[in-house]
XYZ file of C-alpha atoms in Angstrom:
231
model
C -111.629 -30.956 -177.065
C -112.368 -28.346 -179.860
C -109.073 -26.662 -178.764
C -107.220 -29.927 -179.322
C -108.709 -30.543 -182.627
C -107.976 -27.134 -183.731
C -104.376 -27.373 -182.518
C -103.878 -30.607 -184.520
C -105.484 -29.083 -187.555
C -103.171 -26.048 -187.337
C -100.089 -28.245 -186.841
C -101.054 -30.298 -189.951
C -101.407 -27.239 -192.063
C -98.055 -25.820 -190.861
C -96.304 -29.131 -191.573
C -97.827 -29.429 -195.103
C -96.864 -25.762 -195.841
C -93.373 -26.333 -194.453
C -93.126 -29.559 -196.613
C -94.333 -27.673 -199.697
C -91.766 -24.797 -199.225
C -88.936 -27.314 -198.659
C -89.974 -29.199 -201.830
C -90.164 -25.872 -203.935
C -86.759 -24.975 -202.563
C -85.146 -28.281 -203.415
C -86.881 -28.325 -206.827
C -85.586 -24.835 -207.576
C -82.274 -25.427 -206.513
C -82.092 -28.800 -208.649
C -82.858 -26.845 -211.770
C -81.191 -23.567 -210.949
C -78.689 -23.418 -213.825
C -80.836 -24.638 -216.383
C -82.187 -22.483 -219.333
C -84.919 -24.999 -220.109
C -86.416 -27.854 -218.112
C -87.584 -30.737 -220.284
C -90.068 -32.110 -217.754
C -92.006 -28.901 -218.257
C -92.291 -29.320 -222.015
C -94.477 -32.033 -223.451
C -92.564 -31.883 -226.812
C -89.132 -32.502 -225.161
C -88.873 -36.035 -224.022
C -86.591 -37.057 -221.182
C -84.553 -40.108 -221.479
C -85.470 -42.661 -218.878
C -82.829 -42.612 -216.004
C -81.502 -39.045 -216.357
C -81.445 -37.130 -213.102
C -81.186 -33.271 -212.873
C -78.169 -31.879 -211.119
C -78.552 -28.101 -211.393
C -76.601 -27.552 -214.593
C -77.112 -30.879 -216.527
C -78.894 -34.264 -216.266
C -76.589 -37.115 -215.458
C -76.506 -40.895 -215.484
C -74.194 -43.574 -214.269
C -72.310 -45.473 -217.019
C -71.709 -45.023 -220.694
C -75.192 -44.346 -222.308
C -73.881 -41.682 -224.737
C -74.883 -43.705 -227.912
C -78.317 -44.774 -226.510
C -79.236 -41.135 -225.538
C -78.057 -39.862 -228.826
C -79.976 -42.345 -230.777
C -83.124 -41.737 -228.648
C -83.225 -37.969 -229.339
C -82.412 -38.537 -233.022
C -85.566 -40.667 -233.205
C -87.811 -38.965 -230.831
C -87.374 -35.419 -231.403
C -88.753 -35.292 -235.036
C -91.676 -37.097 -233.709
C -92.491 -33.977 -231.745
C -92.054 -31.503 -234.590
C -88.429 -30.705 -234.173
C -85.946 -30.424 -237.036
C -82.170 -30.560 -236.952
C -80.544 -27.246 -237.676
C -76.808 -28.234 -236.785
C -75.199 -31.437 -235.688
C -71.807 -31.840 -234.171
C -69.796 -34.819 -232.730
C -66.411 -35.634 -231.206
C -64.803 -39.189 -231.512
C -62.589 -38.488 -228.524
C -62.291 -41.879 -226.771
C -62.115 -40.603 -223.330
C -65.054 -38.025 -223.592
C -67.298 -38.987 -226.704
C -69.900 -36.276 -227.206
C -72.414 -35.002 -229.578
C -74.503 -31.781 -229.831
C -77.543 -31.282 -232.018
C -79.377 -27.962 -232.288
C -83.165 -28.370 -232.945
C -85.647 -25.878 -234.272
C -89.531 -25.979 -234.366
C -91.872 -24.107 -236.586
C -93.711 -21.476 -234.669
C -91.026 -21.131 -231.854
C -88.541 -18.197 -231.803
C -85.788 -20.067 -230.139
C -83.711 -23.239 -230.541
C -82.875 -26.021 -228.491
C -79.460 -27.748 -228.244
C -79.008 -31.125 -226.675
C -75.493 -31.997 -225.706
C -74.497 -35.519 -224.680
C -71.145 -36.488 -223.386
C -69.685 -39.492 -221.713
C -66.891 -39.015 -219.139
C -64.862 -41.981 -218.860
C -62.937 -40.902 -215.689
C -66.052 -40.971 -213.444
C -68.104 -43.358 -215.585
C -70.861 -40.968 -216.004
C -73.037 -39.555 -218.994
C -73.968 -35.932 -218.955
C -76.860 -34.390 -220.894
C -77.281 -30.616 -221.283
C -80.435 -28.994 -222.469
C -79.774 -25.263 -223.573
C -82.407 -22.886 -224.854
C -81.206 -20.064 -227.026
C -82.746 -17.314 -229.199
C -82.543 -17.630 -232.863
C -80.150 -15.046 -234.308
C -80.858 -13.649 -237.762
C -78.574 -11.806 -240.164
C -80.094 -9.967 -242.973
C -78.067 -9.536 -246.070
C -77.458 -5.721 -246.588
C -75.037 -6.056 -249.568
C -76.032 -8.382 -252.437
C -73.626 -7.768 -255.040
C -69.872 -7.345 -254.345
C -68.926 -3.704 -255.367
C -65.793 -2.561 -257.069
C -64.981 -0.194 -254.282
C -66.032 0.490 -250.817
C -65.560 4.343 -249.318
C -64.546 4.801 -245.682
C -65.166 8.115 -243.871
C -63.153 8.259 -240.645
C -66.130 10.455 -239.200
C -69.481 11.677 -240.060
C -68.133 15.108 -240.804
C -65.584 13.949 -243.209
C -66.275 14.902 -246.923
C -63.381 12.820 -248.366
C -63.126 9.108 -248.086
C -60.404 6.476 -248.121
C -61.307 4.115 -251.118
C -60.769 0.253 -250.641
C -60.341 -1.360 -254.177
C -58.674 -4.534 -253.250
C -61.332 -7.362 -254.354
C -60.203 -9.609 -251.366
C -60.672 -6.751 -248.765
C -63.997 -5.645 -250.268
C -65.264 -9.376 -250.242
C -64.142 -9.782 -246.487
C -65.930 -6.393 -245.404
C -69.147 -7.373 -247.182
C -69.056 -10.723 -245.543
C -68.470 -9.202 -242.123
C -71.339 -6.717 -242.570
C -73.763 -9.225 -243.983
C -72.921 -11.714 -241.171
C -73.431 -9.278 -238.395
C -76.630 -10.082 -236.201
C -79.921 -8.174 -236.610
C -80.494 -5.906 -233.637
C -83.849 -4.632 -232.382
C -82.800 -3.806 -228.846
C -81.540 -0.407 -227.517
C -78.296 1.059 -229.262
C -75.879 2.055 -226.461
C -73.860 5.274 -227.040
C -70.377 4.719 -228.437
C -67.298 7.250 -228.625
C -66.657 6.801 -232.330
C -68.574 6.859 -235.492
C -67.229 5.792 -238.953
C -69.192 5.791 -242.234
C -69.003 3.052 -244.939
C -70.520 3.693 -248.317
C -71.197 0.762 -250.410
C -72.839 1.958 -253.579
C -76.038 3.678 -252.453
C -75.897 2.219 -248.978
C -74.560 4.360 -246.236
C -73.702 2.456 -243.113
C -72.759 4.141 -239.781
C -70.335 2.148 -237.656
C -70.568 2.944 -233.985
C -67.715 1.727 -231.823
C -65.601 1.895 -228.787
C -62.780 -0.137 -227.555
C -63.623 -3.741 -226.884
C -67.403 -3.033 -226.721
C -69.974 -4.457 -229.305
C -70.182 -2.567 -232.773
C -73.335 -1.334 -234.073
C -74.048 -0.973 -237.845
C -76.846 1.381 -238.820
C -78.343 2.009 -242.306
C -81.658 2.531 -243.788
C -82.087 -1.360 -243.723
C -82.012 -1.216 -239.846
C -79.400 -2.054 -237.258
C -76.836 -4.830 -236.707
C -74.540 -5.730 -233.895
C -71.299 -7.434 -233.949
C -68.129 -8.333 -231.946
C -65.216 -5.911 -232.137
C -63.276 -8.108 -234.328
C -59.602 -7.044 -234.986
C -59.934 -8.199 -238.668
C -62.725 -5.685 -239.096
C -60.791 -2.870 -237.675
C -57.713 -3.827 -239.855
C -59.795 -3.909 -243.049
C -61.325 -0.468 -242.144
C -57.844 0.879 -241.261
C -59.226 2.080 -237.840
């Protein structure tokens, strides 16, 4: 009798374990493509009726306006503030995206809501992204900028055109602050703006690093930048 009871107990334990494993697997797959899961955050409400499907939440019917109004109302109650808001009046696919920020959190949350008329479905995407900062390195627009083709050059090519100078300053100031590892690059050019010396590390279509006494920045290899620098 004891053997039978032990067998039944073991079978129940195995079934519970198998059920839990299956539940975990299904849950993991359900949220697989999401950068953030609202159900795991008390300060991110989930509109009633939305169902998770790996990359987004969906709901049958056109609920775009209801969901949009819901988050506009509920997010501020949870301490969130709007950083950016965009919308599209497209009749076939009306959509909106609001980027939210909250004090004390070093990331931002974007909530995109779209209604797809073709399949009569509303989709909502929650996306968590790091907050990127761009520190201003050059405050006042200079009269001229010197470009040294390499770190060993003693003579520079001087840019005096006001529009070119303004654009270069905009690009440099707009580059993203970078605290990560600086990967090696094949070429290095030097920009001198007044007393500021900026090293430009670049190679083909790889990200560009800007280095100065103010720190390090990173930016995309924009063709406009290379053109202005005559590289």
